[in-house]
mmCIF file of C-alpha atoms in Angstrom:
data_model
loop_
_atom_site.group_PDB
_atom_site.id
_atom_site.type_symbol
_atom_site.label_atom_id
_atom_site.label_comp_id
_atom_site.label_asym_id
_atom_site.label_seq_id
_atom_site.Cartn_x
_atom_site.Cartn_y
_atom_site.Cartn_z
ATOM 1 C CA MET A 1 0.062 114.641 57.132
ATOM 2 C CA THR A 2 2.662 115.386 54.427
ATOM 3 C CA ARG A 3 2.598 114.120 50.826
ATOM 4 C CA ALA A 4 5.671 111.978 51.587
ATOM 5 C CA THR A 5 3.838 110.240 54.545
ATOM 6 C CA LEU A 6 0.898 109.566 52.340
ATOM 7 C CA ALA A 7 3.171 108.211 49.600
ATOM 8 C CA ALA A 8 4.892 105.855 52.039
ATOM 9 C CA LEU A 9 1.555 104.527 53.244
ATOM 10 C CA LEU A 10 0.444 104.023 49.598
ATOM 11 C CA ILE A 11 3.570 102.121 48.721
ATOM 12 C CA PHE A 12 3.294 99.937 51.815
ATOM 13 C CA GLU A 13 -0.395 99.071 51.406
ATOM 14 C CA PHE A 14 -0.960 98.852 47.717
ATOM 15 C CA GLY A 15 -1.599 95.261 46.667
ATOM 16 C CA GLU A 16 -1.340 93.223 43.481
ATOM 17 C CA PRO A 17 -2.663 94.665 40.230
ATOM 18 C CA ARG A 18 -6.424 94.884 40.505
ATOM 19 C CA MET A 19 -7.343 97.981 38.676
ATOM 20 C CA THR A 20 -7.853 99.216 35.203
ATOM 21 C CA LEU A 21 -7.906 102.770 33.860
ATOM 22 C CA SER A 22 -9.704 103.827 30.799
ATOM 23 C CA GLY A 23 -10.668 106.611 28.542
ATOM 24 C CA HIS A 24 -12.415 109.904 27.931
ATOM 25 C CA HIS A 25 -15.281 110.391 25.559
ATOM 26 C CA SER A 26 -18.209 112.893 25.310
ATOM 27 C CA ARG A 27 -20.441 113.184 28.355
ATOM 28 C CA PRO A 28 -24.112 112.205 27.778
ATOM 29 C CA SER A 29 -26.980 112.648 30.116
ATOM 30 C CA ARG A 30 -26.268 110.676 33.197
ATOM 31 C CA TRP A 31 -29.826 109.407 33.772
ATOM 32 C CA ASN A 32 -30.291 108.420 30.163
ATOM 33 C CA ARG A 33 -26.984 106.749 29.940
ATOM 34 C CA SER A 34 -27.459 104.559 32.972
ATOM 35 C CA THR A 35 -30.967 103.689 31.873
ATOM 36 C CA ARG A 36 -29.696 102.696 28.503
ATOM 37 C CA TRP A 37 -26.957 100.555 30.012
ATOM 38 C CA ARG A 38 -29.396 98.723 32.296
ATOM 39 C CA ARG A 39 -31.953 98.063 29.539
ATOM 40 C CA GLY A 40 -29.184 97.191 27.108
ATOM 41 C CA TRP A 41 -27.822 94.688 29.594
ATOM 42 C CA ALA A 42 -31.224 93.226 30.261
ATOM 43 C CA LEU A 43 -31.962 93.005 26.466
ATOM 44 C CA THR A 44 -28.618 91.386 25.797
ATOM 45 C CA VAL A 45 -29.193 88.723 28.503
ATOM 46 C CA THR A 46 -32.657 88.040 27.185
ATOM 47 C CA VAL A 47 -31.516 87.639 23.575
ATOM 48 C CA ALA A 48 -28.867 85.252 24.750
ATOM 49 C CA ALA A 49 -31.324 83.305 26.731
ATOM 50 C CA VAL A 50 -33.856 82.763 24.053
ATOM 51 C CA GLY A 51 -32.017 83.247 20.754
ATOM 52 C CA ALA A 52 -28.490 81.831 20.981
ATOM 53 C CA GLY A 53 -29.468 78.773 19.050
ATOM 54 C CA ALA A 54 -29.623 80.765 15.833
ATOM 55 C CA LEU A 55 -25.823 80.869 15.769
ATOM 56 C CA THR A 56 -23.733 78.106 14.170
ATOM 57 C CA GLY A 57 -20.575 76.582 15.554
ATOM 58 C CA ALA A 58 -18.602 73.409 16.176
ATOM 59 C CA ALA A 59 -20.471 70.312 17.316
ATOM 60 C CA PRO A 60 -19.920 69.382 20.996
ATOM 61 C CA ALA A 61 -18.768 66.064 22.231
ATOM 62 C CA SER A 62 -22.077 65.700 24.185
ATOM 63 C CA ALA A 63 -25.300 67.604 24.576
ATOM 64 C CA ALA A 64 -25.641 70.797 26.652
ATOM 65 C CA PRO A 65 -27.961 70.549 29.652
ATOM 66 C CA SER A 66 -31.541 71.673 29.382
ATOM 67 C CA GLY A 67 -33.264 74.028 31.823
ATOM 68 C CA SER A 68 -33.695 77.793 32.452
ATOM 69 C CA PRO A 69 -30.937 80.043 31.144
ATOM 70 C CA TRP A 70 -27.975 81.163 33.202
ATOM 71 C CA VAL A 71 -25.505 84.037 32.690
ATOM 72 C CA VAL A 72 -21.950 83.665 33.991
ATOM 73 C CA SER A 73 -19.372 86.345 34.624
ATOM 74 C CA LEU A 74 -15.589 85.693 34.332
ATOM 75 C CA GLY A 75 -12.580 88.005 34.730
ATOM 76 C CA ASP A 76 -11.252 90.592 37.116
ATOM 77 C CA SER A 77 -12.285 93.277 39.563
ATOM 78 C CA TYR A 78 -14.294 95.326 37.035
ATOM 79 C CA ILE A 79 -16.829 92.539 36.799
ATOM 80 C CA SER A 80 -16.415 90.655 40.099
ATOM 81 C CA GLY A 81 -18.173 93.453 42.128
ATOM 82 C CA GLU A 82 -15.021 94.733 43.761
ATOM 83 C CA ALA A 83 -15.973 97.870 45.889
ATOM 84 C CA GLY A 84 -19.541 96.872 45.680
ATOM 85 C CA ARG A 85 -19.973 97.477 49.350
ATOM 86 C CA TRP A 86 -19.875 101.221 48.848
ATOM 87 C CA ALA A 87 -22.417 103.394 47.120
ATOM 88 C CA GLY A 88 -20.377 106.659 46.731
ATOM 89 C CA SER A 89 -17.935 108.024 49.184
ATOM 90 C CA SER A 90 -17.748 110.151 52.373
ATOM 91 C CA ASN A 91 -14.859 111.250 54.400
ATOM 92 C CA ALA A 92 -17.043 112.130 57.412
ATOM 93 C CA SER A 93 -18.320 108.646 58.090
ATOM 94 C CA THR A 94 -18.640 105.223 56.576
ATOM 95 C CA THR A 95 -22.404 105.151 57.232
ATOM 96 C CA PRO A 96 -23.727 107.244 54.257
ATOM 97 C CA ALA A 97 -22.122 104.985 51.576
ATOM 98 C CA ASP A 98 -22.098 101.554 53.261
ATOM 99 C CA ALA A 99 -24.741 99.796 51.170
ATOM 100 C CA LEU A 100 -23.969 96.130 51.785
ATOM 101 C CA GLY A 101 -22.028 96.129 55.095
ATOM 102 C CA SER A 102 -19.304 93.767 56.239
ATOM 103 C CA THR A 103 -20.786 90.791 54.489
ATOM 104 C CA ALA A 104 -20.649 92.388 51.036
ATOM 105 C CA TYR A 105 -18.253 89.947 49.607
ATOM 106 C CA PHE A 106 -19.489 86.768 51.231
ATOM 107 C CA ASP A 107 -20.336 84.475 48.317
ATOM 108 C CA ASN A 108 -20.222 80.941 49.779
ATOM 109 C CA ALA A 109 -23.330 78.803 50.082
ATOM 110 C CA SER A 110 -24.006 79.731 53.732
ATOM 111 C CA GLY A 111 -23.290 83.384 53.271
ATOM 112 C CA THR A 112 -20.585 83.367 55.986
ATOM 113 C CA GLY A 113 -17.457 84.085 53.997
ATOM 114 C CA GLU A 114 -15.774 84.183 50.523
ATOM 115 C CA GLN A 115 -15.261 81.079 48.426
ATOM 116 C CA ILE A 116 -11.875 82.458 47.448
ATOM 117 C CA ALA A 117 -10.393 85.007 49.801
ATOM 118 C CA ARG A 118 -10.135 88.505 48.352
ATOM 119 C CA CYS A 119 -11.898 87.703 45.132
ATOM 120 C CA HIS A 120 -14.485 90.228 46.412
ATOM 121 C CA ARG A 121 -17.511 88.868 44.441
ATOM 122 C CA SER A 122 -20.143 91.304 45.795
ATOM 123 C CA LYS A 123 -23.885 91.215 45.622
ATOM 124 C CA ALA A 124 -23.713 94.443 43.757
ATOM 125 C CA ALA A 125 -21.779 93.047 40.773
ATOM 126 C CA GLU A 126 -23.259 93.896 37.407
ATOM 127 C CA ILE A 127 -24.133 90.249 36.791
ATOM 128 C CA SER A 128 -26.862 90.752 39.343
ATOM 129 C CA ILE A 129 -29.004 92.937 37.084
ATOM 130 C CA GLY A 130 -30.144 90.245 34.669
ATOM 131 C CA ASP A 131 -33.899 90.900 35.011
ATOM 132 C CA GLY A 132 -35.005 87.363 35.972
ATOM 133 C CA VAL A 133 -32.121 85.400 34.353
ATOM 134 C CA SER A 134 -30.084 83.284 36.874
ATOM 135 C CA SER A 135 -26.499 84.260 37.189
ATOM 136 C CA ALA A 136 -23.183 82.977 38.568
ATOM 137 C CA ASN A 137 -20.171 85.129 39.407
ATOM 138 C CA LEU A 138 -16.918 83.291 38.826
ATOM 139 C CA ALA A 139 -14.727 86.413 38.459
ATOM 140 C CA CYS A 140 -12.053 87.429 40.886
ATOM 141 C CA SER A 141 -10.621 90.793 41.828
ATOM 142 C CA GLY A 142 -7.009 90.999 40.807
ATOM 143 C CA ALA A 143 -7.251 88.257 38.219
ATOM 144 C CA ARG A 144 -5.069 88.170 35.127
ATOM 145 C CA THR A 145 -5.536 86.050 32.047
ATOM 146 C CA ALA A 146 -3.534 83.208 33.774
ATOM 147 C CA THR A 147 -3.868 81.882 37.285
ATOM 148 C CA PHE A 148 -1.307 83.061 39.892
ATOM 149 C CA THR A 149 -0.865 83.610 43.585
ATOM 150 C CA ASP A 150 -0.167 87.245 44.626
ATOM 151 C CA SER A 151 2.601 88.524 46.848
ATOM 152 C CA SER A 152 0.198 88.335 49.822
ATOM 153 C CA GLY A 153 -0.495 84.707 49.176
ATOM 154 C CA TYR A 154 -3.998 85.139 47.707
ATOM 155 C CA PHE A 155 -5.009 82.806 44.996
ATOM 156 C CA LYS A 156 -6.059 84.591 41.766
ATOM 157 C CA PRO A 157 -7.757 82.272 39.300
ATOM 158 C CA GLY A 158 -7.265 83.199 35.652
ATOM 159 C CA LEU A 159 -9.249 82.242 32.575
ATOM 160 C CA ASP A 160 -7.561 78.849 32.310
ATOM 161 C CA PHE A 161 -7.833 75.311 33.394
ATOM 162 C CA TYR A 162 -5.550 75.387 36.370
ATOM 163 C CA SER A 163 -6.280 72.818 39.167
ATOM 164 C CA ASP A 164 -4.385 71.667 42.193
ATOM 165 C CA ALA A 165 -4.646 69.007 44.913
ATOM 166 C CA SER A 166 -6.503 71.473 47.228
ATOM 167 C CA GLY A 167 -9.369 71.828 44.776
ATOM 168 C CA ARG A 168 -8.493 75.256 43.510
ATOM 169 C CA GLN A 169 -9.146 75.847 39.850
ATOM 170 C CA GLY A 170 -8.991 78.419 37.122
ATOM 171 C CA GLN A 171 -12.107 80.203 36.013
ATOM 172 C CA ALA A 172 -12.332 78.259 32.715
ATOM 173 C CA ALA A 173 -12.241 75.110 34.681
ATOM 174 C CA ALA A 174 -14.935 76.392 37.021
ATOM 175 C CA LEU A 175 -17.093 77.485 34.071
ATOM 176 C CA ARG A 176 -16.801 74.031 32.480
ATOM 177 C CA GLU A 177 -17.995 72.427 35.697
ATOM 178 C CA LEU A 178 -20.924 74.841 36.143
ATOM 179 C CA ALA A 179 -22.007 74.532 32.443
ATOM 180 C CA ARG A 180 -22.307 70.787 32.665
ATOM 181 C CA ASP A 181 -25.189 71.145 35.166
ATOM 182 C CA HIS A 182 -26.641 74.529 34.278
ATOM 183 C CA ARG A 183 -27.878 75.829 30.934
ATOM 184 C CA VAL A 184 -25.427 78.618 30.294
ATOM 185 C CA SER A 185 -26.644 80.993 27.541
ATOM 186 C CA MET A 186 -24.180 83.800 28.024
ATOM 187 C CA VAL A 187 -20.686 84.301 29.372
ATOM 188 C CA VAL A 188 -19.623 87.834 30.122
ATOM 189 C CA VAL A 189 -15.876 88.611 30.407
ATOM 190 C CA SER A 190 -13.745 91.485 31.683
ATOM 191 C CA ILE A 191 -10.113 90.598 31.535
ATOM 192 C CA GLY A 192 -6.694 91.970 30.501
ATOM 193 C CA GLY A 193 -6.330 95.123 32.610
ATOM 194 C CA ASN A 194 -4.202 93.559 35.285
ATOM 195 C CA ASP A 195 -2.014 92.033 32.561
ATOM 196 C CA PHE A 196 -1.023 95.676 31.856
ATOM 197 C CA ASN A 197 0.061 95.986 35.544
ATOM 198 C CA PHE A 198 -2.329 98.702 36.104
ATOM 199 C CA ALA A 199 -2.370 98.787 39.865
ATOM 200 C CA SER A 200 1.399 99.473 39.819
ATOM 201 C CA VAL A 201 0.698 102.228 37.322
ATOM 202 C CA VAL A 202 -1.897 103.783 39.582
ATOM 203 C CA GLN A 203 0.493 103.537 42.479
ATOM 204 C CA SER A 204 3.213 105.263 40.455
ATOM 205 C CA CYS A 205 0.912 108.077 39.458
ATOM 206 C CA VAL A 206 -0.443 108.740 42.961
ATOM 207 C CA THR A 207 3.083 108.479 44.453
ATOM 208 C CA ASP A 208 4.477 110.901 41.926
ATOM 209 C CA TRP A 209 1.688 113.354 42.750
ATOM 210 C CA LEU A 210 2.313 113.088 46.478
ATOM 211 C CA THR A 211 6.047 113.434 46.287
ATOM 212 C CA SER A 212 6.288 116.273 43.914
ATOM 213 C CA SER A 213 4.934 119.842 43.793
ATOM 214 C CA SER A 214 2.771 121.848 41.352
ATOM 215 C CA TRP A 215 5.788 124.086 40.538
ATOM 216 C CA TRP A 216 7.891 121.002 39.715
ATOM 217 C CA PRO A 217 5.539 118.082 39.018
ATOM 218 C CA ASN A 218 6.783 114.541 38.501
ATOM 219 C CA TYR A 219 4.478 112.951 36.024
ATOM 220 C CA CYS A 220 4.011 109.206 35.961
ATOM 221 C CA ASN A 221 3.221 108.915 32.233
ATOM 222 C CA ASP A 222 6.939 109.312 31.403
ATOM 223 C CA ASP A 223 8.185 106.900 34.041
ATOM 224 C CA ALA A 224 9.967 103.940 32.371
ATOM 225 C CA SER A 225 8.095 101.551 34.626
ATOM 226 C CA VAL A 226 4.781 102.961 33.396
ATOM 227 C CA LYS A 227 5.623 103.521 29.715
ATOM 228 C CA GLY A 228 6.815 99.988 29.288
ATOM 229 C CA ASN A 229 3.217 98.708 29.879
ATOM 230 C CA PHE A 230 1.787 100.666 26.938
ATOM 231 C CA THR A 231 4.249 99.982 24.200
ATOM 232 C CA SER A 232 3.056 98.473 20.879
ATOM 233 C CA SER A 233 4.890 95.255 21.679
ATOM 234 C CA ASN A 234 3.370 94.837 25.082
ATOM 235 C CA GLU A 235 -0.068 95.700 23.705
ATOM 236 C CA ALA A 236 0.298 92.871 21.203
ATOM 237 C CA ALA A 237 1.511 90.517 23.948
ATOM 238 C CA VAL A 238 -1.334 91.247 26.228
ATOM 239 C CA SER A 239 -3.824 91.043 23.392
ATOM 240 C CA ALA A 240 -2.507 87.554 22.656
ATOM 241 C CA LYS A 241 -2.887 86.478 26.321
ATOM 242 C CA ILE A 242 -6.581 87.771 26.126
ATOM 243 C CA ALA A 243 -7.212 85.816 23.016
ATOM 244 C CA ARG A 244 -5.923 82.568 24.569
ATOM 245 C CA ALA A 245 -8.109 83.269 27.584
ATOM 246 C CA LEU A 246 -11.182 83.637 25.388
ATOM 247 C CA GLY A 247 -10.212 80.511 23.587
ATOM 248 C CA ASN A 248 -10.197 78.759 26.952
ATOM 249 C CA VAL A 249 -13.769 79.923 27.554
ATOM 250 C CA ARG A 250 -14.841 78.398 24.256
ATOM 251 C CA THR A 251 -13.005 75.139 25.116
ATOM 252 C CA ALA A 252 -14.719 74.995 28.489
ATOM 253 C CA MET A 253 -18.142 75.364 26.882
ATOM 254 C CA ARG A 254 -17.303 72.687 24.261
ATOM 255 C CA ASP A 255 -16.084 70.328 26.938
ATOM 256 C CA ALA A 256 -19.401 70.878 28.754
ATOM 257 C CA GLY A 257 -21.385 69.847 25.728
ATOM 258 C CA TYR A 258 -22.171 73.034 24.004
ATOM 259 C CA ALA A 259 -21.925 73.940 20.312
ATOM 260 C CA ASP A 260 -20.653 77.376 19.728
ATOM 261 C CA GLY A 261 -24.091 78.433 18.627
ATOM 262 C CA ASP A 262 -25.646 77.403 21.933
ATOM 263 C CA TRP A 263 -24.319 80.395 23.830
ATOM 264 C CA ARG A 264 -23.023 83.939 23.455
ATOM 265 C CA LEU A 265 -19.752 85.491 24.562
ATOM 266 C CA LEU A 266 -19.882 89.108 25.586
ATOM 267 C CA VAL A 267 -16.484 90.746 26.157
ATOM 268 C CA GLN A 268 -16.439 94.095 27.994
ATOM 269 C CA THR A 269 -14.030 96.997 27.411
ATOM 270 C CA TYR A 270 -13.037 99.006 30.457
ATOM 271 C CA PRO A 271 -14.667 102.209 31.596
ATOM 272 C CA SER A 272 -12.893 105.454 32.527
ATOM 273 C CA PRO A 273 -12.811 105.799 36.381
ATOM 274 C CA LEU A 274 -11.148 109.239 36.392
ATOM 275 C CA PRO A 275 -12.108 112.520 34.619
ATOM 276 C CA THR A 276 -9.891 114.550 32.331
ATOM 277 C CA SER A 277 -8.123 117.535 33.844
ATOM 278 C CA THR A 278 -10.785 120.001 32.823
ATOM 279 C CA ALA A 279 -13.522 117.906 34.449
ATOM 280 C CA ALA A 280 -11.708 117.385 37.840
ATOM 281 C CA ARG A 281 -13.379 119.194 40.677
ATOM 282 C CA TYR A 282 -10.300 119.587 42.869
ATOM 283 C CA PRO A 283 -7.213 121.581 41.905
ATOM 284 C CA GLN A 284 -3.944 119.799 41.277
ATOM 285 C CA SER A 285 -2.184 122.168 43.678
ATOM 286 C CA GLY A 286 -2.330 121.676 47.405
ATOM 287 C CA TYR A 287 -3.555 118.418 49.026
ATOM 288 C CA SER A 288 -7.251 118.194 48.443
ATOM 289 C CA ARG A 289 -7.162 116.194 45.200
ATOM 290 C CA GLN A 290 -5.931 113.146 47.272
ATOM 291 C CA SER A 291 -6.732 114.045 50.895
ATOM 292 C CA VAL A 292 -10.371 114.915 50.095
ATOM 293 C CA GLY A 293 -11.104 113.438 46.699
ATOM 294 C CA GLY A 294 -8.812 110.366 46.739
ATOM 295 C CA CYS A 295 -7.699 110.932 43.148
ATOM 296 C CA GLY A 296 -4.071 112.144 43.408
ATOM 297 C CA PHE A 297 -3.101 112.485 39.752
ATOM 298 C CA TRP A 298 -1.504 115.437 38.035
ATOM 299 C CA ASN A 299 -3.635 117.014 35.349
ATOM 300 C CA ARG A 300 -1.293 115.774 32.629
ATOM 301 C CA ASP A 301 -1.530 112.296 34.003
ATOM 302 C CA LEU A 302 -5.331 112.390 34.084
ATOM 303 C CA ASP A 303 -5.280 113.323 30.431
ATOM 304 C CA TRP A 304 -2.715 110.624 29.641
ATOM 305 C CA ALA A 305 -4.800 107.992 31.433
ATOM 306 C CA ASN A 306 -7.861 108.921 29.432
ATOM 307 C CA GLY A 307 -6.218 109.673 26.161
ATOM 308 C CA THR A 308 -3.495 107.003 26.026
ATOM 309 C CA ALA A 309 -3.982 104.176 28.579
ATOM 310 C CA LEU A 310 -7.651 103.522 27.729
ATOM 311 C CA PRO A 311 -7.074 103.278 23.895
ATOM 312 C CA VAL A 312 -4.215 100.872 24.436
ATOM 313 C CA ILE A 313 -6.071 98.653 26.924
ATOM 314 C CA ASN A 314 -9.388 98.604 25.068
ATOM 315 C CA ARG A 315 -7.674 98.120 21.737
ATOM 316 C CA ALA A 316 -5.946 95.082 23.085
ATOM 317 C CA VAL A 317 -9.333 93.701 24.188
ATOM 318 C CA ARG A 318 -10.990 94.293 20.905
ATOM 319 C CA SER A 319 -8.095 92.934 18.897
ATOM 320 C CA ALA A 320 -8.193 89.785 21.113
ATOM 321 C CA VAL A 321 -11.839 89.168 20.371
ATOM 322 C CA THR A 322 -11.101 89.344 16.698
ATOM 323 C CA SER A 323 -7.983 87.186 16.655
ATOM 324 C CA ALA A 324 -9.619 84.505 18.924
ATOM 325 C CA GLY A 325 -11.950 83.877 16.012
ATOM 326 C CA LEU A 326 -15.045 83.304 18.118
ATOM 327 C CA THR A 327 -18.126 83.454 15.927
ATOM 328 C CA ASN A 328 -20.460 83.866 18.832
ATOM 329 C CA ALA A 329 -18.614 86.802 20.465
ATOM 330 C CA ALA A 330 -19.515 90.478 20.707
ATOM 331 C CA VAL A 331 -17.932 93.445 22.427
ATOM 332 C CA LEU A 332 -19.722 95.572 25.061
ATOM 333 C CA ASP A 333 -18.246 99.047 24.910
ATOM 334 C CA LEU A 334 -18.232 100.472 28.467
ATOM 335 C CA SER A 335 -15.533 103.095 27.849
ATOM 336 C CA THR A 336 -17.936 106.005 28.597
ATOM 337 C CA ALA A 337 -20.274 104.126 31.021
ATOM 338 C CA PHE A 338 -19.350 106.144 34.120
ATOM 339 C CA ASN A 339 -18.718 109.559 32.506
ATOM 340 C CA GLY A 340 -20.455 112.122 34.676
ATOM 341 C CA ARG A 341 -20.103 110.018 37.730
ATOM 342 C CA ARG A 342 -16.365 109.366 37.787
ATOM 343 C CA LEU A 343 -14.148 109.837 40.846
ATOM 344 C CA CYS A 344 -13.471 113.525 41.481
ATOM 345 C CA GLU A 345 -15.549 114.546 38.522
ATOM 346 C CA LYS A 346 -17.481 117.852 38.469
ATOM 347 C CA GLY A 347 -21.235 117.481 38.861
ATOM 348 C CA VAL A 348 -21.068 114.785 41.586
ATOM 349 C CA GLY A 349 -19.331 114.600 44.922
ATOM 350 C CA LEU A 350 -18.931 113.155 48.338
ATOM 351 C CA TYR A 351 -22.062 112.908 50.478
ATOM 352 C CA GLU A 352 -21.117 115.854 52.603
ATOM 353 C CA GLU A 353 -20.356 117.942 49.529
ATOM 354 C CA VAL A 354 -23.775 117.358 47.907
ATOM 355 C CA GLY A 355 -25.831 117.681 51.093
ATOM 356 C CA LEU A 356 -26.817 114.067 51.465
ATOM 357 C CA THR A 357 -26.598 111.611 54.377
ATOM 358 C CA SER A 358 -27.494 108.254 52.844
ATOM 359 C CA TRP A 359 -27.187 106.297 49.629
ATOM 360 C CA ARG A 360 -30.884 105.436 50.046
ATOM 361 C CA GLN A 361 -31.982 109.034 49.683
ATOM 362 C CA ALA A 362 -33.796 110.094 46.606
ATOM 363 C CA GLY A 363 -31.383 111.530 44.099
ATOM 364 C CA ALA A 364 -28.287 110.131 45.803
ATOM 365 C CA VAL A 365 -27.431 108.026 42.842
ATOM 366 C CA ASP A 366 -27.418 110.970 40.526
ATOM 367 C CA HIS A 367 -25.249 113.219 42.786
ATOM 368 C CA THR A 368 -22.555 110.886 44.071
ATOM 369 C CA GLU A 369 -19.647 109.170 42.454
ATOM 370 C CA TRP A 370 -19.903 105.604 41.059
ATOM 371 C CA ILE A 371 -16.139 105.062 41.375
ATOM 372 C CA ASN A 372 -14.513 104.353 44.711
ATOM 373 C CA GLN A 373 -11.755 106.534 46.119
ATOM 374 C CA ILE A 374 -7.969 105.679 45.928
ATOM 375 C CA ARG A 375 -7.612 105.222 49.672
ATOM 376 C CA THR A 376 -4.311 105.254 51.610
ATOM 377 C CA VAL A 377 -4.522 106.116 55.369
ATOM 378 C CA SER A 378 -8.190 105.031 55.737
ATOM 379 C CA THR A 379 -7.318 101.439 54.878
ATOM 380 C CA VAL A 380 -5.034 100.973 57.843
ATOM 381 C CA PHE A 381 -7.724 100.019 60.329
ATOM 382 C CA GLY A 382 -10.615 99.280 57.901
ATOM 383 C CA PRO A 383 -13.333 98.891 56.888
ATOM 384 C CA TYR A 384 -11.897 100.035 53.581
ATOM 385 C CA THR A 385 -9.379 97.916 51.706
ATOM 386 C CA ILE A 386 -6.780 99.166 49.242
ATOM 387 C CA GLN A 387 -8.067 96.733 46.536
ATOM 388 C CA GLU A 388 -11.367 98.573 46.492
ATOM 389 C CA SER A 389 -9.596 101.715 45.227
ATOM 390 C CA LEU A 390 -10.561 103.095 41.806
ATOM 391 C CA GLN A 391 -13.212 100.408 41.247
ATOM 392 C CA PRO A 392 -16.896 100.783 40.160
ATOM 393 C CA ASP A 393 -18.820 100.554 43.362
ATOM 394 C CA PHE A 394 -22.511 99.624 44.048
ATOM 395 C CA VAL A 395 -23.103 99.015 40.335
ATOM 396 C CA SER A 396 -26.290 96.879 40.212
ATOM 397 C CA GLY A 397 -27.939 99.088 42.843
ATOM 398 C CA ASN A 398 -26.869 102.313 41.173
ATOM 399 C CA LEU A 399 -28.259 101.134 37.838
ATOM 400 C CA SER A 400 -31.511 99.965 39.348
ATOM 401 C CA GLN A 401 -32.032 103.227 41.143
ATOM 402 C CA ALA A 402 -31.061 105.317 38.109
ATOM 403 C CA ALA A 403 -33.570 103.444 35.930
#
């Protein structure tokens, strides 16, 4: 299959913005890093559950409910559990990496389907590693700061108070409803990446790689449609949207009877899903970088994604937390969380490349990727979907095994 054919399939199949790219930092020990993340998450949840009352804030209209603590996740695909079905990747068979099976994203009460189609709230979402603290996942793959319906007709609730006659509501409205009946001690948010139109950026980068050659590469980082997302003016505009979304979270909690000191807000930055050019295990020439690895970016674009896109996106997130003026908020820096296990990174590989046959095998978590491939042809007949591309995969399971 030619590069042009792959590019055509990519353009045809790629959905609404669902993905976020991030940056490159030093590479710590993989085992120690994942252990620290899991323990840090559990510690953060525990502190929120038992110590949030030490903070001060505005008085609520009514009292917050009593009971055991809950942690709630809001936002987009990087917290919803998108791609959580898969623990690593294999081009030989779906079996080695299929950790959760066809019901991976079924989150309704009966376990028979999704509450909101294509939100992909998986059982492997990071919110599932709270070490005994109850959790609720209200995030939605593809979500932006504001509610919208994508070009395929899928509802994408934002961090707002949207509601309609059919009962659909924004994530802030859903949080308010949940918090009235459950003692929410922490809200964890990942939002803003899709407001930078990152899925279209990824599509541009892969298409440019597929439709040009190593002797005359067409880089995406200088495409006008890509550059426009990362200007200082757009960074400021997106940061303002994120700040408003965070303000909506505070309003939801106040409406539910909470003082600002009754709960904590933890806002995540985005992790890097792709390595820099020197850490990529496939050459940029030939076809293997996409046909085998599922990471069709030119070297210069890999470095741009890690060195430019991440700082802009994560700076917008951090600035929003500051400008929102939430006294009970903190930032969880995940920018290097997957370093050493990123898609196409040296040191890890596909199951057939590292001599393993199942995600359950001892050591599999340390030798396989934690980011799902950018898939084109393999999504035509399933079971893969294009929206799973370039997403952290079986997160809660990976962290538990690594610890």
